[in-house]
Coordinates of C-alpha atoms and ligand atoms in Angstrom, one line a residue:
M146 CA 0.0 0.0 0.0
T147 CA 1.4 3.4 -0.8
D148 CA 1.9 5.8 2.1
Q149 CA -0.9 8.1 1.1
L150 CA -3.4 5.2 1.5
I151 CA -2.3 4.3 5.0
N152 CA -4.9 5.1 7.6
N153 CA -3.2 5.4 11.0
D154 CA -6.0 3.5 12.7
A155 CA -5.5 0.7 10.3
L156 CA -1.8 0.4 11.0
A157 CA -2.1 -1.8 14.1
K158 CA -5.3 -3.5 13.0
T159 CA -6.0 -6.2 10.5
T160 CA -7.7 -4.6 7.6
I161 CA -10.2 -5.7 5.0
T162 CA -10.3 -3.6 1.9
F163 CA -13.0 -3.8 -0.7
I164 CA -12.3 -2.5 -4.2
I165 CA -15.7 -2.0 -5.9
G166 CA -16.9 -0.6 -9.2
A167 CA -18.6 -1.2 -12.5
P168 CA -16.9 -3.5 -15.1
A169 CA -13.6 -2.3 -16.6
T170 CA -13.2 0.6 -14.2
G171 CA -9.6 -0.5 -13.3
K172 CA -10.2 -2.5 -10.1
T173 CA -7.6 -5.2 -10.9
T174 CA -5.0 -2.6 -12.0
F175 CA -5.6 -0.6 -8.8
I176 CA -5.1 -3.6 -6.7
N177 CA -1.9 -4.6 -8.5
N178 CA -0.6 -1.1 -8.1
H179 CA -1.4 -0.6 -4.4
F180 CA -1.5 -4.1 -2.8
S181 CA 0.5 -7.2 -3.2
D182 CA -0.8 -10.8 -2.8
S183 CA 2.1 -11.9 -0.6
G184 CA 3.2 -12.3 3.0
N185 CA 0.4 -10.9 5.1
T186 CA -2.1 -9.9 2.4
V187 CA -4.6 -12.1 0.6
I188 CA -6.3 -10.9 -2.5
L189 CA -9.7 -12.4 -3.4
N190 CA -11.8 -11.8 -6.4
I191 CA -15.6 -12.4 -6.5
Y192 CA -15.3 -13.3 -10.2
D193 CA -13.4 -16.5 -9.3
Y194 CA -16.2 -17.5 -6.9
Q195 CA -18.9 -16.8 -9.4
Q196 CA -17.3 -18.9 -12.0
A197 CA -16.9 -21.7 -9.5
A198 CA -20.5 -21.4 -8.5
Y199 CA -21.7 -21.6 -12.1
K200 CA -19.5 -24.6 -12.7
E201 CA -20.7 -26.3 -9.6
A202 CA -24.4 -25.7 -10.7
G203 CA -23.5 -27.2 -14.1
F204 CA -23.6 -24.1 -16.1
G205 CA -21.2 -22.6 -18.6
K206 CA -21.4 -18.9 -19.5
Q207 CA -25.2 -19.1 -20.0
V208 CA -27.3 -19.2 -16.9
S209 CA -31.0 -18.6 -16.4
L210 CA -31.9 -15.6 -14.3
G211 CA -33.3 -17.7 -11.4
H212 CA -30.2 -19.8 -11.2
E213 CA -28.0 -16.9 -11.7
F214 CA -29.3 -15.3 -8.5
K215 CA -28.7 -18.5 -6.6
C216 CA -25.2 -18.9 -8.0
L217 CA -24.3 -15.3 -7.1
Y218 CA -25.7 -15.8 -3.7
K219 CA -23.6 -18.9 -3.3
A220 CA -20.5 -17.1 -4.6
N221 CA -21.0 -14.3 -2.0
E222 CA -21.4 -16.9 0.7
N223 CA -18.2 -18.8 -0.2
L224 CA -16.2 -15.6 -0.6
L225 CA -17.3 -14.5 2.9
V226 CA -16.1 -17.9 4.3
D227 CA -12.7 -17.4 2.8
I228 CA -12.5 -13.7 4.0
I229 CA -13.3 -14.8 7.6
K230 CA -10.8 -17.6 7.4
A231 CA -8.0 -15.3 6.2
L232 CA -8.8 -12.7 8.8
Q233 CA -8.7 -15.4 11.5
E234 CA -5.2 -16.2 10.4
G235 CA -4.3 -12.6 11.0
K236 CA -4.0 -11.7 7.3
N237 CA -5.1 -8.5 5.7
V238 CA -7.6 -9.1 3.0
V239 CA -8.2 -7.2 -0.3
V240 CA -11.4 -8.1 -2.1
E241 CA -12.3 -7.2 -5.7
Q242 CA -16.1 -7.0 -5.9
T243 CA -18.9 -5.3 -7.6
L244 CA -21.2 -4.7 -4.5
Y245 CA -23.4 -2.1 -6.1
K246 CA -26.0 -2.4 -3.3
A247 CA -25.6 -1.2 0.3
K248 CA -27.5 -4.3 1.3
R249 CA -24.9 -6.6 -0.1
R250 CA -22.1 -4.7 1.6
I251 CA -23.9 -4.7 4.9
A252 CA -24.2 -8.5 4.7
Y253 CA -20.4 -8.7 4.5
I254 CA -19.7 -6.1 7.1
D255 CA -22.2 -7.5 9.6
A256 CA -20.7 -11.0 9.3
I257 CA -17.1 -9.6 9.7
R258 CA -18.0 -7.3 12.6
N259 CA -19.8 -10.2 14.3
S260 CA -16.7 -12.4 14.1
F261 CA -14.0 -9.8 14.9
E262 CA -13.8 -7.1 17.4
N263 CA -10.9 -5.1 16.2
I264 CA -10.8 -4.8 12.5
A265 CA -10.6 -1.9 10.0
I266 CA -13.0 -2.1 7.1
E267 CA -12.4 0.2 4.1
V268 CA -13.7 0.5 0.6
Y269 CA -12.4 2.1 -2.6
V270 CA -14.9 3.0 -5.2
M271 CA -13.6 3.1 -8.7
C272 CA -15.0 6.2 -10.5
P273 CA -12.9 6.7 -13.6
S274 CA -13.4 9.7 -15.9
D275 CA -15.0 8.9 -19.2
S276 CA -11.8 9.1 -21.1
V277 CA -9.9 6.8 -18.8
W278 CA -12.8 4.4 -18.6
E279 CA -13.0 4.3 -22.4
T280 CA -9.3 3.4 -22.6
Y281 CA -10.0 0.5 -20.2
I282 CA -13.0 -0.7 -22.2
I283 CA -10.9 -0.7 -25.4
E284 CA -8.0 -2.4 -23.7
R285 CA -10.3 -5.1 -22.4
K286 CA -11.9 -5.5 -25.8
L287 CA -15.3 -5.3 -24.2
I288 CA -18.3 -5.1 -26.5
D289 CA -20.2 -3.0 -24.0
S290 CA -20.3 0.6 -24.9
I291 CA -19.4 3.2 -22.3
Q292 CA -23.0 4.4 -22.4
R293 CA -24.2 1.0 -21.4
L294 CA -21.6 0.6 -18.7
K295 CA -22.4 4.1 -17.4
A296 CA -26.1 3.3 -17.2
N297 CA -25.1 0.1 -15.3
A298 CA -22.8 2.1 -13.0
K299 CA -25.7 4.4 -12.1
E300 CA -27.1 1.4 -10.1
I301 CA -24.2 1.7 -7.7
E302 CA -25.3 3.1 -4.4
F303 CA -22.2 5.0 -3.1
P304 CA -21.1 3.5 0.2
N305 CA -22.3 5.3 3.3
P306 CA -20.5 5.4 6.7
S307 CA -23.6 4.0 8.3
E308 CA -23.0 0.7 6.5
G309 CA -20.1 0.2 8.9
F310 CA -17.0 1.3 6.9
D311 CA -14.2 3.0 8.8
S312 CA -13.1 4.7 5.6
I313 CA -14.6 5.2 2.2
Y314 CA -12.4 6.4 -0.7
E315 CA -13.4 7.6 -4.1
V316 CA -10.9 6.8 -6.8
V317 CA -11.0 9.1 -9.8
D318 CA -8.2 8.0 -12.2
D319 CA -5.1 8.5 -10.1
V320 CA -6.6 10.5 -7.4
I321 CA -7.7 8.8 -4.2
K322 CA -10.0 10.9 -2.1
L323 CA -11.6 10.1 1.3
R324 CA -15.3 10.6 0.9
M325 CA -17.5 10.2 4.0
D326 CA -21.0 11.2 3.1
E327 CA -23.6 12.3 5.7
P328 CA -24.5 9.1 7.6
K329 CA -27.8 7.5 6.7
P330 CA -28.5 5.1 9.6
E331 CA -32.0 4.3 8.2
I332 CA -30.6 2.2 5.3
V333 CA -29.1 -0.3 7.7
D334 CA -32.3 -1.6 9.4
S335 CA -34.2 -2.1 6.1
A336 CA -31.2 -3.8 4.5
R337 CA -30.9 -6.2 7.5
K338 CA -34.6 -7.0 7.3
E339 CA -34.3 -7.7 3.5
L340 CA -31.2 -9.8 4.0
S341 CA -32.8 -12.0 6.7
E342 CA -35.9 -12.5 4.5
E343 CA -33.7 -13.4 1.6
S344 CA -31.7 -15.9 3.6
Q345 CA -34.8 -17.5 4.9
Q346 CA -36.3 -17.9 1.5
M347 CA -33.0 -19.3 0.2
K348 CA -32.9 -21.8 3.0
Q349 CA -36.5 -22.9 2.3
E350 CA -35.8 -23.3 -1.4
E351 CA -32.7 -25.4 -0.6
E352 CA -34.7 -27.6 1.7
K353 CA -37.4 -28.1 -1.0
A354 CA -34.7 -28.9 -3.6
K355 CA -33.2 -31.4 -1.2
E356 CA -36.5 -33.1 -0.5
R357 CA -37.2 -33.3 -4.3
L358 CA -33.7 -34.9 -4.8
D359 CA -34.3 -37.4 -2.0
L360 CA -37.7 -38.3 -3.5
L361 CA -36.2 -38.8 -6.9
E362 CA -33.4 -40.9 -5.4
S363 CA -35.9 -43.1 -3.5
M364 CA -37.7 -43.9 -6.8
N365 CA -34.7 -46.1 -7.7
S366 CA -35.5 -48.5 -4.9
R367 CA -39.0 -48.0 -3.5
P368 CA -42.0 -49.7 -5.1
F369 CA -44.4 -47.3 -6.9
W370 CA -47.4 -47.5 -9.3
H371 CA -46.6 -48.2 -12.9
Y372 CA -49.5 -47.4 -15.3
C373 CA -49.6 -48.6 -18.8
E374 CA -51.2 -45.8 -20.8
V375 CA -52.1 -48.2 -23.6
C376 CA -53.8 -51.3 -22.0
G377 CA -54.5 -49.7 -18.6
A378 CA -52.5 -52.3 -16.6
K379 CA -51.4 -51.0 -13.2
V380 CA -48.7 -52.6 -11.2
F381 CA -47.2 -51.6 -7.8
C382 CA -43.5 -52.6 -8.0
T383 CA -39.9 -51.4 -8.0
A384 CA -38.3 -49.9 -11.1
Q385 CA -36.1 -52.9 -11.4
D386 CA -39.0 -55.3 -11.3
A387 CA -40.9 -53.3 -13.9
F388 CA -37.8 -53.1 -16.1
N389 CA -37.3 -56.9 -15.9
A390 CA -41.0 -57.3 -16.9
G391 CA -40.4 -55.2 -20.0
W392 CA -42.0 -51.9 -18.9
D393 CA -40.8 -48.7 -20.5
Y394 CA -40.9 -46.4 -17.5
P395 CA -38.7 -43.8 -15.7
P396 CA -36.2 -43.8 -14.1
Q397 CA -34.9 -46.6 -16.3
L398 CA -36.4 -45.1 -19.4
G399 CA -37.2 -41.4 -19.8
T400 CA -37.5 -38.9 -17.1
F401 CA -40.2 -38.4 -14.4
G402 CA -42.4 -35.4 -15.3
F403 CA -41.4 -35.3 -19.0
L404 CA -43.5 -36.7 -21.8
G405 CA -42.3 -40.2 -22.9
P406 CA -43.9 -43.6 -23.3
R407 CA -45.3 -45.3 -20.2
T408 CA -46.0 -48.8 -21.3
C409 CA -46.1 -52.4 -19.9
G410 CA -44.1 -55.2 -21.5
E411 CA -47.1 -56.2 -23.7
C412 CA -47.8 -52.8 -25.3
D413 CA -46.3 -50.9 -28.1
I414 CA -45.0 -47.3 -28.2
T415 CA -47.4 -46.4 -31.1
G416 CA -50.3 -46.4 -28.8
T417 CA -48.8 -43.8 -26.5
L418 CA -49.5 -40.1 -26.1
Y419 CA -45.8 -39.5 -26.7
W420 CA -46.1 -41.2 -30.1
K421 CA -49.2 -39.1 -31.0
V422 CA -47.5 -35.9 -30.1
Q423 CA -44.4 -36.8 -32.1
Q424 CA -46.5 -37.2 -35.2
Q425 CA -47.8 -33.6 -35.0
A426 CA -46.2 -30.8 -37.0
L427 CA -45.4 -29.1 -33.8
P428 CA -44.6 -31.8 -31.2
I429 CA -46.1 -30.1 -28.1
V430 CA -49.0 -31.2 -26.0
V431 CA -52.2 -29.1 -26.5
E432 CA -54.5 -30.1 -23.7
S433 CA -57.7 -29.1 -25.5
M434 CA -56.9 -31.6 -28.3
L435 CA -56.5 -34.6 -26.0
T436 CA -59.1 -37.4 -25.3
E437 CA -60.1 -37.9 -21.7
E438 CA -57.8 -40.9 -21.3
E439 CA -54.9 -39.0 -22.8
L440 CA -55.5 -36.0 -20.5
K441 CA -55.4 -38.4 -17.6
T442 CA -52.1 -39.8 -18.8
W443 CA -50.7 -36.3 -19.4
K444 CA -51.6 -35.1 -16.0
R445 CA -50.2 -38.2 -14.3
I446 CA -46.9 -37.7 -16.2
K447 CA -46.7 -34.0 -15.4
N448 CA -47.1 -34.8 -11.7
E449 CA -44.6 -37.6 -11.5
P450 CA -43.1 -38.9 -9.4
E451 CA -45.7 -37.9 -6.8
S452 CA -48.6 -39.2 -8.9
L453 CA -47.1 -42.7 -8.8
L454 CA -46.9 -43.0 -5.0
Ligands
ZN591 ZN1 -50.0 -52.3 -21.6

């Protein structure tokens, strides 16, 4: 860290430093110039955690919005774990983050302050001038225009001392300026409330997903109803027994909840709803065009595996 950055309070204390800002605002370069990832300082980047979370969830670069939120949430959680670990080892930590929202920063600060009594928390907000920003964008070969990135950067809520920072710096090109705005204590309570609701909801969703996974897993061994949609045969047995008897049924064949043949060993695929739909110009199920029997089959398939228990 250069002399001008050293905050006297921070000298004796372990320090965590957040470097935040929009894409291509020079966060990494700033870190390289002012901090070194050696000895007593650990540098962490949220980007690495996000990539790991996407990978773990089985995604490449394309992620659906609902899953993206979950992945980002997971990435934030994992990063926080590593921050706490490094601080416990007495290391200073520098974190490259986006952290546009006060709420997200408060989540980190609360967790850190709850774990450590004597710690300095500071943040540098990258606010480059247009011309410098444009240079970075060109260097990084980003397809985003500066207009788009600027619109994006407007989403950034500038950090407020009430969030729990000891020092807040605004970085405009090469100039680092301490900027402590008027405290806004009211933002903290509402952020904490939202965070706790969010974490509760996340926990519930995780539990639901786990239950679903356990149920699907149990279908490999438990007996369940096998319905032949062609002849109407109905047998309560395990997947293995059904398979041995010639049934076409998930989990051995096809996937629960997705249209596919559901037949006993005697019947043929050509009598199935799946077959009928495949013959259509557009192979999708249109409920209003189904017979009563087909509708029953379709509803049962849609509600698998619960509909088979
Ligand atoms: Zn049959």
